[in-house]
């Protein structure tokens, strides 16, 4: 994994600045766990995917018709795919959705459960909103832990939870 970071400032009520991290994963790397480790190592508080290009040879996805009571709508893919889109947040286990194209251009997509094994490369731009904090809390309406966005702590004043993780 290779990394480069750049900070930008963006003002505005209720907004946040932006820090951009560029990271590349190579053949055989597992993309989701690699991204989560990247976020934890850098102690990013409100991380999200800006963009990603690359390819994978494996993926495990939960399909859109899954519910909290029926999460077994899962597919395991084992062939070469181009990453057409990767979106989501990377806090507390992450919430990622991916769209993959096969050799004929047919696409499949869903909620990433894991097993995103990189084929040639995965070039990912990760954003962090340092003035915000992302957490997840169970939402009784959906049955899933959902994103909660809060104002972040002033720089250098991380909470004990931030230092130890979820």
Short mmCIF file of N, CA and C in Angstrom, two decimals:
data_model
loop_
_atom_site.label_atom_id
_atom_site.label_comp_id
_atom_site.label_asym_id
_atom_site.label_seq_id
_atom_site.Cartn_x
_atom_site.Cartn_y
_atom_site.Cartn_z
N UNK A 1 0.86 -1.16 0.00
CA UNK A 1 0.00 0.00 0.00
C UNK A 1 0.90 1.22 0.00
N UNK A 2 0.58 2.17 -0.88
CA UNK A 2 1.31 3.44 -0.93
C UNK A 2 0.34 4.57 -0.63
N UNK A 3 0.82 5.65 0.01
CA UNK A 3 -0.06 6.73 0.44
C UNK A 3 0.56 8.10 0.21
N UNK A 4 -0.34 9.04 -0.07
CA UNK A 4 0.04 10.45 -0.14
C UNK A 4 -1.15 11.24 0.39
N UNK A 5 -0.94 12.31 1.17
CA UNK A 5 -2.03 13.09 1.74
C UNK A 5 -1.91 14.55 1.40
N UNK A 6 -3.05 15.24 1.28
CA UNK A 6 -3.09 16.67 1.02
C UNK A 6 -4.27 17.25 1.79
N UNK A 7 -4.07 18.34 2.49
CA UNK A 7 -5.14 18.98 3.23
C UNK A 7 -5.64 20.21 2.49
N UNK A 8 -6.95 20.41 2.50
CA UNK A 8 -7.59 21.59 1.93
C UNK A 8 -8.52 22.16 2.99
N UNK A 9 -8.78 23.43 2.94
CA UNK A 9 -9.68 24.04 3.89
C UNK A 9 -10.91 24.54 3.16
N UNK A 10 -12.06 24.26 3.74
CA UNK A 10 -13.32 24.73 3.16
C UNK A 10 -14.18 25.25 4.29
N UNK A 11 -14.53 26.52 4.23
CA UNK A 11 -15.34 27.10 5.29
C UNK A 11 -16.81 26.89 5.03
N UNK A 12 -17.62 27.38 5.94
CA UNK A 12 -19.05 27.30 5.75
C UNK A 12 -19.73 26.74 6.98
N UNK A 13 -20.91 27.26 7.26
CA UNK A 13 -21.68 26.80 8.41
C UNK A 13 -22.08 25.35 8.21
N UNK A 14 -21.81 24.52 9.23
CA UNK A 14 -22.20 23.12 9.18
C UNK A 14 -21.32 22.27 8.29
N UNK A 15 -20.34 22.87 7.65
CA UNK A 15 -19.45 22.12 6.77
C UNK A 15 -18.19 21.71 7.48
N UNK A 16 -17.24 21.29 6.69
CA UNK A 16 -15.97 20.85 7.24
C UNK A 16 -14.89 21.10 6.21
N UNK A 17 -13.66 21.15 6.68
CA UNK A 17 -12.54 21.13 5.77
C UNK A 17 -12.46 19.75 5.13
N UNK A 18 -11.48 19.58 4.28
CA UNK A 18 -11.32 18.31 3.58
C UNK A 18 -9.85 17.94 3.56
N UNK A 19 -9.57 16.72 3.94
CA UNK A 19 -8.24 16.17 3.79
C UNK A 19 -8.35 15.00 2.83
N UNK A 20 -7.46 14.97 1.83
CA UNK A 20 -7.51 13.93 0.80
C UNK A 20 -6.29 13.04 0.94
N UNK A 21 -6.53 11.74 0.93
CA UNK A 21 -5.46 10.73 1.00
C UNK A 21 -5.55 9.89 -0.26
N UNK A 22 -4.42 9.70 -0.92
CA UNK A 22 -4.36 8.81 -2.09
C UNK A 22 -3.64 7.54 -1.66
N UNK A 23 -4.25 6.40 -1.92
CA UNK A 23 -3.65 5.13 -1.53
C UNK A 23 -3.83 4.12 -2.66
N UNK A 24 -2.81 3.31 -2.88
CA UNK A 24 -2.88 2.28 -3.92
C UNK A 24 -2.67 0.91 -3.28
N UNK A 25 -3.53 -0.03 -3.66
CA UNK A 25 -3.41 -1.41 -3.24
C UNK A 25 -2.99 -2.25 -4.43
N UNK A 26 -2.21 -3.30 -4.18
CA UNK A 26 -1.68 -4.11 -5.25
C UNK A 26 -2.29 -5.50 -5.33
N UNK A 27 -1.82 -6.30 -6.28
CA UNK A 27 -2.36 -7.65 -6.50
C UNK A 27 -2.39 -8.47 -5.21
N UNK A 28 -3.56 -9.09 -4.96
CA UNK A 28 -3.74 -9.95 -3.80
C UNK A 28 -4.18 -9.24 -2.54
N UNK A 29 -4.08 -7.91 -2.47
CA UNK A 29 -4.54 -7.17 -1.28
C UNK A 29 -6.05 -7.28 -1.16
N UNK A 30 -6.54 -7.33 0.08
CA UNK A 30 -7.99 -7.30 0.33
C UNK A 30 -8.36 -5.85 0.56
N UNK A 31 -9.20 -5.31 -0.31
CA UNK A 31 -9.44 -3.88 -0.37
C UNK A 31 -10.17 -3.33 0.86
N UNK A 32 -11.27 -3.94 1.28
CA UNK A 32 -12.04 -3.39 2.40
C UNK A 32 -11.21 -3.37 3.68
N UNK A 33 -10.60 -4.48 4.04
CA UNK A 33 -9.81 -4.51 5.28
C UNK A 33 -8.60 -3.59 5.17
N UNK A 34 -8.03 -3.47 3.97
CA UNK A 34 -6.91 -2.54 3.78
C UNK A 34 -7.32 -1.10 3.99
N UNK A 35 -8.50 -0.74 3.49
CA UNK A 35 -9.00 0.63 3.68
C UNK A 35 -9.30 0.90 5.15
N UNK A 36 -9.91 -0.07 5.84
CA UNK A 36 -10.22 0.12 7.26
C UNK A 36 -8.95 0.24 8.08
N UNK A 37 -7.92 -0.53 7.75
CA UNK A 37 -6.64 -0.41 8.45
C UNK A 37 -6.01 0.95 8.18
N UNK A 38 -6.08 1.41 6.95
CA UNK A 38 -5.56 2.71 6.57
C UNK A 38 -6.21 3.81 7.41
N UNK A 39 -7.53 3.77 7.53
CA UNK A 39 -8.28 4.76 8.31
C UNK A 39 -7.89 4.70 9.78
N UNK A 40 -7.77 3.50 10.33
CA UNK A 40 -7.42 3.36 11.74
C UNK A 40 -6.00 3.85 12.01
N UNK A 41 -5.05 3.50 11.14
CA UNK A 41 -3.66 3.94 11.32
C UNK A 41 -3.55 5.46 11.35
N UNK A 42 -4.35 6.13 10.55
CA UNK A 42 -4.28 7.59 10.46
C UNK A 42 -5.29 8.30 11.37
N UNK A 43 -6.06 7.50 12.10
CA UNK A 43 -7.05 8.02 13.05
C UNK A 43 -8.00 9.02 12.40
N UNK A 44 -8.49 8.67 11.20
CA UNK A 44 -9.44 9.53 10.51
C UNK A 44 -10.78 9.44 11.21
N UNK A 45 -11.43 10.59 11.41
CA UNK A 45 -12.66 10.65 12.20
C UNK A 45 -13.94 10.61 11.36
N UNK A 46 -13.87 11.09 10.13
CA UNK A 46 -15.05 11.11 9.26
C UNK A 46 -14.60 10.73 7.84
N UNK A 47 -14.15 9.48 7.67
CA UNK A 47 -13.57 9.06 6.39
C UNK A 47 -14.63 8.56 5.41
N UNK A 48 -14.37 8.82 4.13
CA UNK A 48 -15.29 8.38 3.08
C UNK A 48 -14.52 8.20 1.78
N UNK A 49 -15.09 7.43 0.88
CA UNK A 49 -14.48 7.19 -0.43
C UNK A 49 -14.81 8.36 -1.35
N UNK A 50 -13.81 8.94 -1.97
CA UNK A 50 -14.04 9.96 -2.99
C UNK A 50 -14.16 9.28 -4.35
N UNK A 51 -13.21 8.42 -4.67
CA UNK A 51 -13.29 7.67 -5.93
C UNK A 51 -12.34 6.47 -5.84
N UNK A 52 -12.54 5.53 -6.74
CA UNK A 52 -11.69 4.35 -6.80
C UNK A 52 -11.71 3.80 -8.22
N UNK A 53 -10.55 3.44 -8.74
CA UNK A 53 -10.46 2.70 -9.99
C UNK A 53 -9.57 1.51 -9.75
N UNK A 54 -9.84 0.42 -10.44
CA UNK A 54 -9.03 -0.76 -10.30
C UNK A 54 -9.79 -2.00 -10.71
N UNK A 55 -9.30 -3.14 -10.23
CA UNK A 55 -9.91 -4.41 -10.60
C UNK A 55 -9.79 -5.39 -9.43
N UNK A 56 -10.73 -6.35 -9.40
CA UNK A 56 -10.74 -7.38 -8.37
C UNK A 56 -10.97 -8.75 -9.01
N UNK A 57 -10.59 -9.79 -8.27
CA UNK A 57 -10.84 -11.16 -8.71
C UNK A 57 -11.87 -11.87 -7.85
N UNK A 58 -12.20 -11.27 -6.71
CA UNK A 58 -13.20 -11.85 -5.81
C UNK A 58 -13.98 -10.72 -5.15
N UNK A 59 -15.22 -11.03 -4.78
CA UNK A 59 -16.04 -10.09 -4.02
C UNK A 59 -17.17 -10.84 -3.35
N UNK A 60 -17.53 -10.42 -2.15
CA UNK A 60 -18.71 -10.94 -1.46
C UNK A 60 -19.62 -9.75 -1.20
N UNK A 61 -20.84 -9.82 -1.77
CA UNK A 61 -21.78 -8.69 -1.72
C UNK A 61 -23.12 -9.13 -1.17
N UNK A 62 -23.74 -8.24 -0.39
CA UNK A 62 -25.13 -8.44 0.04
C UNK A 62 -25.98 -7.66 -0.95
N UNK A 63 -27.03 -8.29 -1.43
CA UNK A 63 -27.88 -7.67 -2.44
C UNK A 63 -28.92 -6.75 -1.81
N UNK A 64 -29.53 -5.92 -2.64
CA UNK A 64 -30.41 -4.86 -2.17
C UNK A 64 -31.68 -5.37 -1.49
N UNK A 65 -32.12 -6.58 -1.77
CA UNK A 65 -33.37 -7.04 -1.18
C UNK A 65 -33.19 -7.65 0.20
N UNK A 66 -31.99 -7.58 0.77
CA UNK A 66 -31.76 -8.08 2.12
C UNK A 66 -32.39 -7.13 3.14
N UNK A 67 -32.83 -7.70 4.24
CA UNK A 67 -33.38 -6.92 5.35
C UNK A 67 -32.63 -7.31 6.62
N UNK A 68 -32.93 -6.63 7.73
CA UNK A 68 -32.29 -6.96 9.01
C UNK A 68 -32.63 -8.39 9.42
N UNK A 69 -33.83 -8.87 9.06
CA UNK A 69 -34.24 -10.23 9.42
C UNK A 69 -33.77 -11.27 8.41
N UNK A 70 -33.45 -10.84 7.17
CA UNK A 70 -33.07 -11.76 6.11
C UNK A 70 -31.83 -11.21 5.41
N UNK A 71 -30.67 -11.43 6.03
CA UNK A 71 -29.43 -10.89 5.46
C UNK A 71 -28.69 -11.92 4.61
N UNK A 72 -29.37 -13.02 4.25
CA UNK A 72 -28.69 -14.08 3.53
C UNK A 72 -28.72 -13.91 2.01
N UNK A 73 -29.15 -12.77 1.51
CA UNK A 73 -29.12 -12.50 0.08
C UNK A 73 -27.72 -12.05 -0.29
N UNK A 74 -26.81 -13.02 -0.34
CA UNK A 74 -25.38 -12.76 -0.52
C UNK A 74 -24.90 -13.48 -1.77
N UNK A 75 -24.02 -12.82 -2.54
CA UNK A 75 -23.38 -13.48 -3.68
C UNK A 75 -21.87 -13.45 -3.49
N UNK A 76 -21.23 -14.53 -3.93
CA UNK A 76 -19.78 -14.66 -3.90
C UNK A 76 -19.30 -14.69 -5.34
N UNK A 77 -18.51 -13.71 -5.72
CA UNK A 77 -18.03 -13.60 -7.10
C UNK A 77 -16.56 -14.03 -7.15
N UNK A 78 -16.23 -14.81 -8.17
CA UNK A 78 -14.86 -15.29 -8.34
C UNK A 78 -14.47 -15.22 -9.80
N UNK A 79 -14.27 -14.03 -10.31
CA UNK A 79 -13.77 -13.81 -11.66
C UNK A 79 -13.21 -12.39 -11.71
N UNK A 80 -12.64 -12.03 -12.83
CA UNK A 80 -12.05 -10.70 -12.95
C UNK A 80 -13.13 -9.66 -13.24
N UNK A 81 -13.08 -8.58 -12.47
CA UNK A 81 -14.03 -7.48 -12.62
C UNK A 81 -13.27 -6.16 -12.58
N UNK A 82 -13.76 -5.19 -13.35
CA UNK A 82 -13.31 -3.80 -13.20
C UNK A 82 -14.17 -3.15 -12.13
N UNK A 83 -13.57 -2.33 -11.29
CA UNK A 83 -14.33 -1.54 -10.32
C UNK A 83 -14.88 -0.34 -11.07
N UNK A 84 -16.19 -0.30 -11.25
CA UNK A 84 -16.85 0.80 -11.94
C UNK A 84 -17.16 1.92 -10.95
N UNK A 85 -17.47 1.54 -9.72
CA UNK A 85 -17.79 2.52 -8.69
C UNK A 85 -17.58 1.89 -7.32
N UNK A 86 -17.05 2.67 -6.40
CA UNK A 86 -16.95 2.29 -4.99
C UNK A 86 -17.30 3.53 -4.20
N UNK A 87 -18.32 3.43 -3.36
CA UNK A 87 -18.78 4.58 -2.58
C UNK A 87 -19.04 4.15 -1.15
N UNK A 88 -19.00 5.10 -0.23
CA UNK A 88 -19.38 4.80 1.13
C UNK A 88 -18.51 5.49 2.16
N UNK A 89 -18.79 5.13 3.41
CA UNK A 89 -18.06 5.66 4.56
C UNK A 89 -17.18 4.54 5.13
N UNK A 90 -16.13 4.94 5.85
CA UNK A 90 -15.14 3.97 6.31
C UNK A 90 -14.98 3.96 7.82
N UNK A 91 -15.96 4.43 8.54
CA UNK A 91 -15.86 4.42 10.00
C UNK A 91 -16.45 3.13 10.56
N UNK A 92 -15.93 2.69 11.68
CA UNK A 92 -16.50 1.58 12.46
C UNK A 92 -16.96 0.41 11.60
N UNK A 93 -16.07 -0.17 10.84
CA UNK A 93 -16.39 -1.33 10.02
C UNK A 93 -16.76 -0.98 8.60
N UNK A 94 -17.05 0.27 8.35
CA UNK A 94 -17.33 0.74 7.00
C UNK A 94 -18.72 0.39 6.50
N UNK A 95 -19.18 1.16 5.55
CA UNK A 95 -20.43 0.92 4.84
C UNK A 95 -20.16 1.26 3.38
N UNK A 96 -19.82 0.22 2.62
CA UNK A 96 -19.40 0.41 1.24
C UNK A 96 -20.34 -0.29 0.27
N UNK A 97 -20.58 0.37 -0.85
CA UNK A 97 -21.31 -0.22 -1.97
C UNK A 97 -20.39 -0.19 -3.17
N UNK A 98 -20.47 -1.24 -4.00
CA UNK A 98 -19.59 -1.35 -5.15
C UNK A 98 -20.39 -1.76 -6.37
N UNK A 99 -19.94 -1.31 -7.53
CA UNK A 99 -20.46 -1.75 -8.81
C UNK A 99 -19.28 -2.30 -9.60
N UNK A 100 -19.42 -3.53 -10.10
CA UNK A 100 -18.35 -4.21 -10.82
C UNK A 100 -18.81 -4.58 -12.21
N UNK A 101 -17.90 -4.50 -13.19
CA UNK A 101 -18.21 -4.89 -14.57
C UNK A 101 -17.38 -6.11 -14.95
N UNK A 102 -18.05 -7.11 -15.55
CA UNK A 102 -17.33 -8.31 -15.97
C UNK A 102 -16.72 -8.11 -17.36
N UNK A 103 -16.15 -9.15 -17.92
CA UNK A 103 -15.43 -9.04 -19.20
C UNK A 103 -16.33 -8.69 -20.37
N UNK A 104 -17.65 -8.85 -20.21
CA UNK A 104 -18.59 -8.48 -21.26
C UNK A 104 -19.26 -7.14 -20.99
N UNK A 105 -18.87 -6.49 -19.91
CA UNK A 105 -19.43 -5.19 -19.56
C UNK A 105 -20.70 -5.26 -18.74
N UNK A 106 -21.15 -6.46 -18.37
CA UNK A 106 -22.33 -6.59 -17.51
C UNK A 106 -21.94 -6.20 -16.09
N UNK A 107 -22.84 -5.52 -15.42
CA UNK A 107 -22.52 -5.03 -14.08
C UNK A 107 -23.33 -5.74 -13.01
N UNK A 108 -22.74 -5.77 -11.83
CA UNK A 108 -23.37 -6.30 -10.63
C UNK A 108 -22.91 -5.40 -9.49
N UNK A 109 -23.78 -5.22 -8.54
CA UNK A 109 -23.39 -4.36 -7.42
C UNK A 109 -24.12 -4.73 -6.16
N UNK A 110 -23.64 -4.18 -5.04
CA UNK A 110 -24.27 -4.41 -3.76
C UNK A 110 -23.43 -3.87 -2.63
N UNK A 111 -23.85 -4.25 -1.43
CA UNK A 111 -23.19 -3.86 -0.18
C UNK A 111 -21.97 -4.77 0.01
N UNK A 112 -20.80 -4.18 0.18
CA UNK A 112 -19.57 -4.95 0.32
C UNK A 112 -19.51 -5.62 1.69
N UNK A 113 -19.45 -6.95 1.68
CA UNK A 113 -19.23 -7.69 2.92
C UNK A 113 -17.76 -8.01 3.11
N UNK A 114 -17.02 -8.14 2.01
CA UNK A 114 -15.59 -8.42 2.10
C UNK A 114 -15.11 -9.18 0.89
N UNK A 115 -13.95 -9.80 1.04
CA UNK A 115 -13.32 -10.59 -0.02
C UNK A 115 -13.12 -9.80 -1.30
N UNK A 116 -12.81 -8.51 -1.20
CA UNK A 116 -12.49 -7.72 -2.40
C UNK A 116 -11.00 -7.88 -2.68
N UNK A 117 -10.65 -8.95 -3.37
CA UNK A 117 -9.26 -9.24 -3.65
C UNK A 117 -8.82 -8.50 -4.91
N UNK A 118 -7.82 -7.64 -4.76
CA UNK A 118 -7.33 -6.82 -5.88
C UNK A 118 -6.67 -7.72 -6.93
N UNK A 119 -7.00 -7.46 -8.21
CA UNK A 119 -6.39 -8.19 -9.31
C UNK A 119 -5.10 -7.50 -9.75
N UNK A 120 -5.20 -6.30 -10.31
CA UNK A 120 -3.99 -5.58 -10.75
C UNK A 120 -3.68 -4.40 -9.84
N UNK A 121 -4.68 -3.58 -9.57
CA UNK A 121 -4.49 -2.38 -8.75
C UNK A 121 -5.84 -1.91 -8.23
N UNK A 122 -5.80 -1.15 -7.17
CA UNK A 122 -6.96 -0.39 -6.70
C UNK A 122 -6.40 0.95 -6.23
N UNK A 123 -6.74 2.00 -6.97
CA UNK A 123 -6.26 3.35 -6.68
C UNK A 123 -7.43 4.11 -6.05
N UNK A 124 -7.28 4.44 -4.79
CA UNK A 124 -8.40 4.98 -4.02
C UNK A 124 -8.07 6.36 -3.48
N UNK A 125 -9.00 7.28 -3.63
CA UNK A 125 -8.92 8.59 -2.99
C UNK A 125 -9.87 8.54 -1.79
N UNK A 126 -9.31 8.71 -0.62
CA UNK A 126 -10.07 8.70 0.63
C UNK A 126 -10.15 10.12 1.14
N UNK A 127 -11.35 10.59 1.42
CA UNK A 127 -11.53 11.90 2.02
C UNK A 127 -11.77 11.78 3.51
N UNK A 128 -11.42 12.83 4.23
CA UNK A 128 -11.72 12.91 5.65
C UNK A 128 -12.20 14.33 5.94
N UNK A 129 -13.32 14.42 6.65
CA UNK A 129 -13.87 15.70 7.07
C UNK A 129 -13.45 15.91 8.53
N UNK A 130 -12.31 16.56 8.77
CA UNK A 130 -11.74 16.60 10.12
C UNK A 130 -12.57 17.38 11.14
N UNK A 131 -13.53 18.17 10.69
CA UNK A 131 -14.37 18.91 11.62
C UNK A 131 -15.63 18.15 12.01
N UNK A 132 -15.74 16.91 11.50
CA UNK A 132 -16.90 16.07 11.80
C UNK A 132 -16.43 14.75 12.40
N UNK A 133 -17.39 14.02 12.96
CA UNK A 133 -17.12 12.69 13.49
C UNK A 133 -18.25 11.78 13.03
N UNK A 134 -17.90 10.64 12.42
CA UNK A 134 -18.89 9.66 11.99
C UNK A 134 -18.93 8.53 13.02
N UNK A 135 -20.14 8.16 13.41
CA UNK A 135 -20.35 6.99 14.26
C UNK A 135 -21.50 6.20 13.64
N UNK A 136 -21.80 5.05 14.21
CA UNK A 136 -22.93 4.24 13.77
C UNK A 136 -23.74 3.86 14.99
N UNK A 137 -25.06 4.01 14.85
CA UNK A 137 -25.98 3.63 15.91
C UNK A 137 -27.12 2.84 15.31
N UNK A 138 -27.60 1.86 16.08
CA UNK A 138 -28.70 1.03 15.62
C UNK A 138 -29.94 1.89 15.39
N UNK A 139 -30.53 1.73 14.22
CA UNK A 139 -31.76 2.43 13.87
C UNK A 139 -32.89 1.41 13.89
N UNK A 140 -33.82 1.53 14.84
CA UNK A 140 -34.89 0.54 14.94
C UNK A 140 -35.79 0.50 13.70
N UNK A 141 -35.79 1.58 12.93
CA UNK A 141 -36.62 1.61 11.72
C UNK A 141 -36.05 0.71 10.63
N UNK A 142 -34.72 0.57 10.57
CA UNK A 142 -34.10 -0.24 9.52
C UNK A 142 -33.57 -1.57 10.03
N UNK A 143 -33.25 -1.63 11.34
CA UNK A 143 -32.65 -2.83 11.90
C UNK A 143 -31.16 -2.91 11.67
N UNK A 144 -30.57 -1.84 11.17
CA UNK A 144 -29.14 -1.81 10.89
C UNK A 144 -28.48 -0.64 11.64
N UNK A 145 -27.19 -0.75 11.96
CA UNK A 145 -26.48 0.42 12.49
C UNK A 145 -26.30 1.43 11.36
N UNK A 146 -26.80 2.64 11.56
CA UNK A 146 -26.78 3.67 10.52
C UNK A 146 -25.88 4.83 10.92
N UNK A 147 -25.47 5.59 9.91
CA UNK A 147 -24.55 6.70 10.10
C UNK A 147 -25.15 7.81 10.95
N UNK A 148 -24.34 8.30 11.90
CA UNK A 148 -24.66 9.48 12.69
C UNK A 148 -23.50 10.44 12.52
N UNK A 149 -23.80 11.67 12.10
CA UNK A 149 -22.77 12.69 11.87
C UNK A 149 -22.85 13.71 12.99
N UNK A 150 -21.71 13.95 13.61
CA UNK A 150 -21.64 14.92 14.71
C UNK A 150 -20.48 15.87 14.47
N UNK A 151 -20.55 17.05 15.07
CA UNK A 151 -19.38 17.94 15.01
C UNK A 151 -18.20 17.23 15.68
N UNK A 152 -17.00 17.38 15.11
CA UNK A 152 -15.81 16.74 15.64
C UNK A 152 -15.21 17.52 16.78
N UNK A 153 -14.29 16.86 17.50
CA UNK A 153 -13.56 17.53 18.57
C UNK A 153 -12.52 18.46 17.97
N UNK A 154 -12.17 19.54 18.64
CA UNK A 154 -11.08 20.38 18.16
C UNK A 154 -9.82 19.54 18.02
N UNK A 155 -8.98 19.89 17.05
CA UNK A 155 -7.76 19.13 16.77
C UNK A 155 -6.91 19.00 18.02
N UNK A 156 -6.40 17.77 18.21
CA UNK A 156 -5.54 17.53 19.36
C UNK A 156 -6.31 17.19 20.63
N UNK A 157 -7.64 17.15 20.55
CA UNK A 157 -8.43 16.86 21.73
C UNK A 157 -9.32 15.67 21.47
N UNK A 158 -8.77 14.59 20.94
CA UNK A 158 -9.52 13.38 20.65
C UNK A 158 -10.05 12.79 21.95
N UNK A 159 -11.21 12.17 21.87
CA UNK A 159 -11.80 11.53 23.04
C UNK A 159 -11.15 10.17 23.25
N UNK A 160 -11.37 9.57 24.41
CA UNK A 160 -10.83 8.24 24.68
C UNK A 160 -11.38 7.23 23.69
N UNK A 161 -12.66 7.32 23.33
CA UNK A 161 -13.25 6.41 22.36
C UNK A 161 -12.53 6.53 21.01
N UNK A 162 -12.21 7.74 20.60
CA UNK A 162 -11.52 7.94 19.32
C UNK A 162 -10.16 7.24 19.35
N UNK A 163 -9.48 7.28 20.49
CA UNK A 163 -8.14 6.72 20.56
C UNK A 163 -8.17 5.20 20.56
N UNK A 164 -9.23 4.60 21.06
CA UNK A 164 -9.28 3.15 21.18
C UNK A 164 -10.15 2.51 20.11
N UNK A 165 -10.91 3.27 19.36
CA UNK A 165 -11.78 2.71 18.33
C UNK A 165 -13.17 2.47 18.86
N UNK A 166 -14.01 1.76 18.07
CA UNK A 166 -15.40 1.55 18.46
C UNK A 166 -15.55 0.65 19.66
#
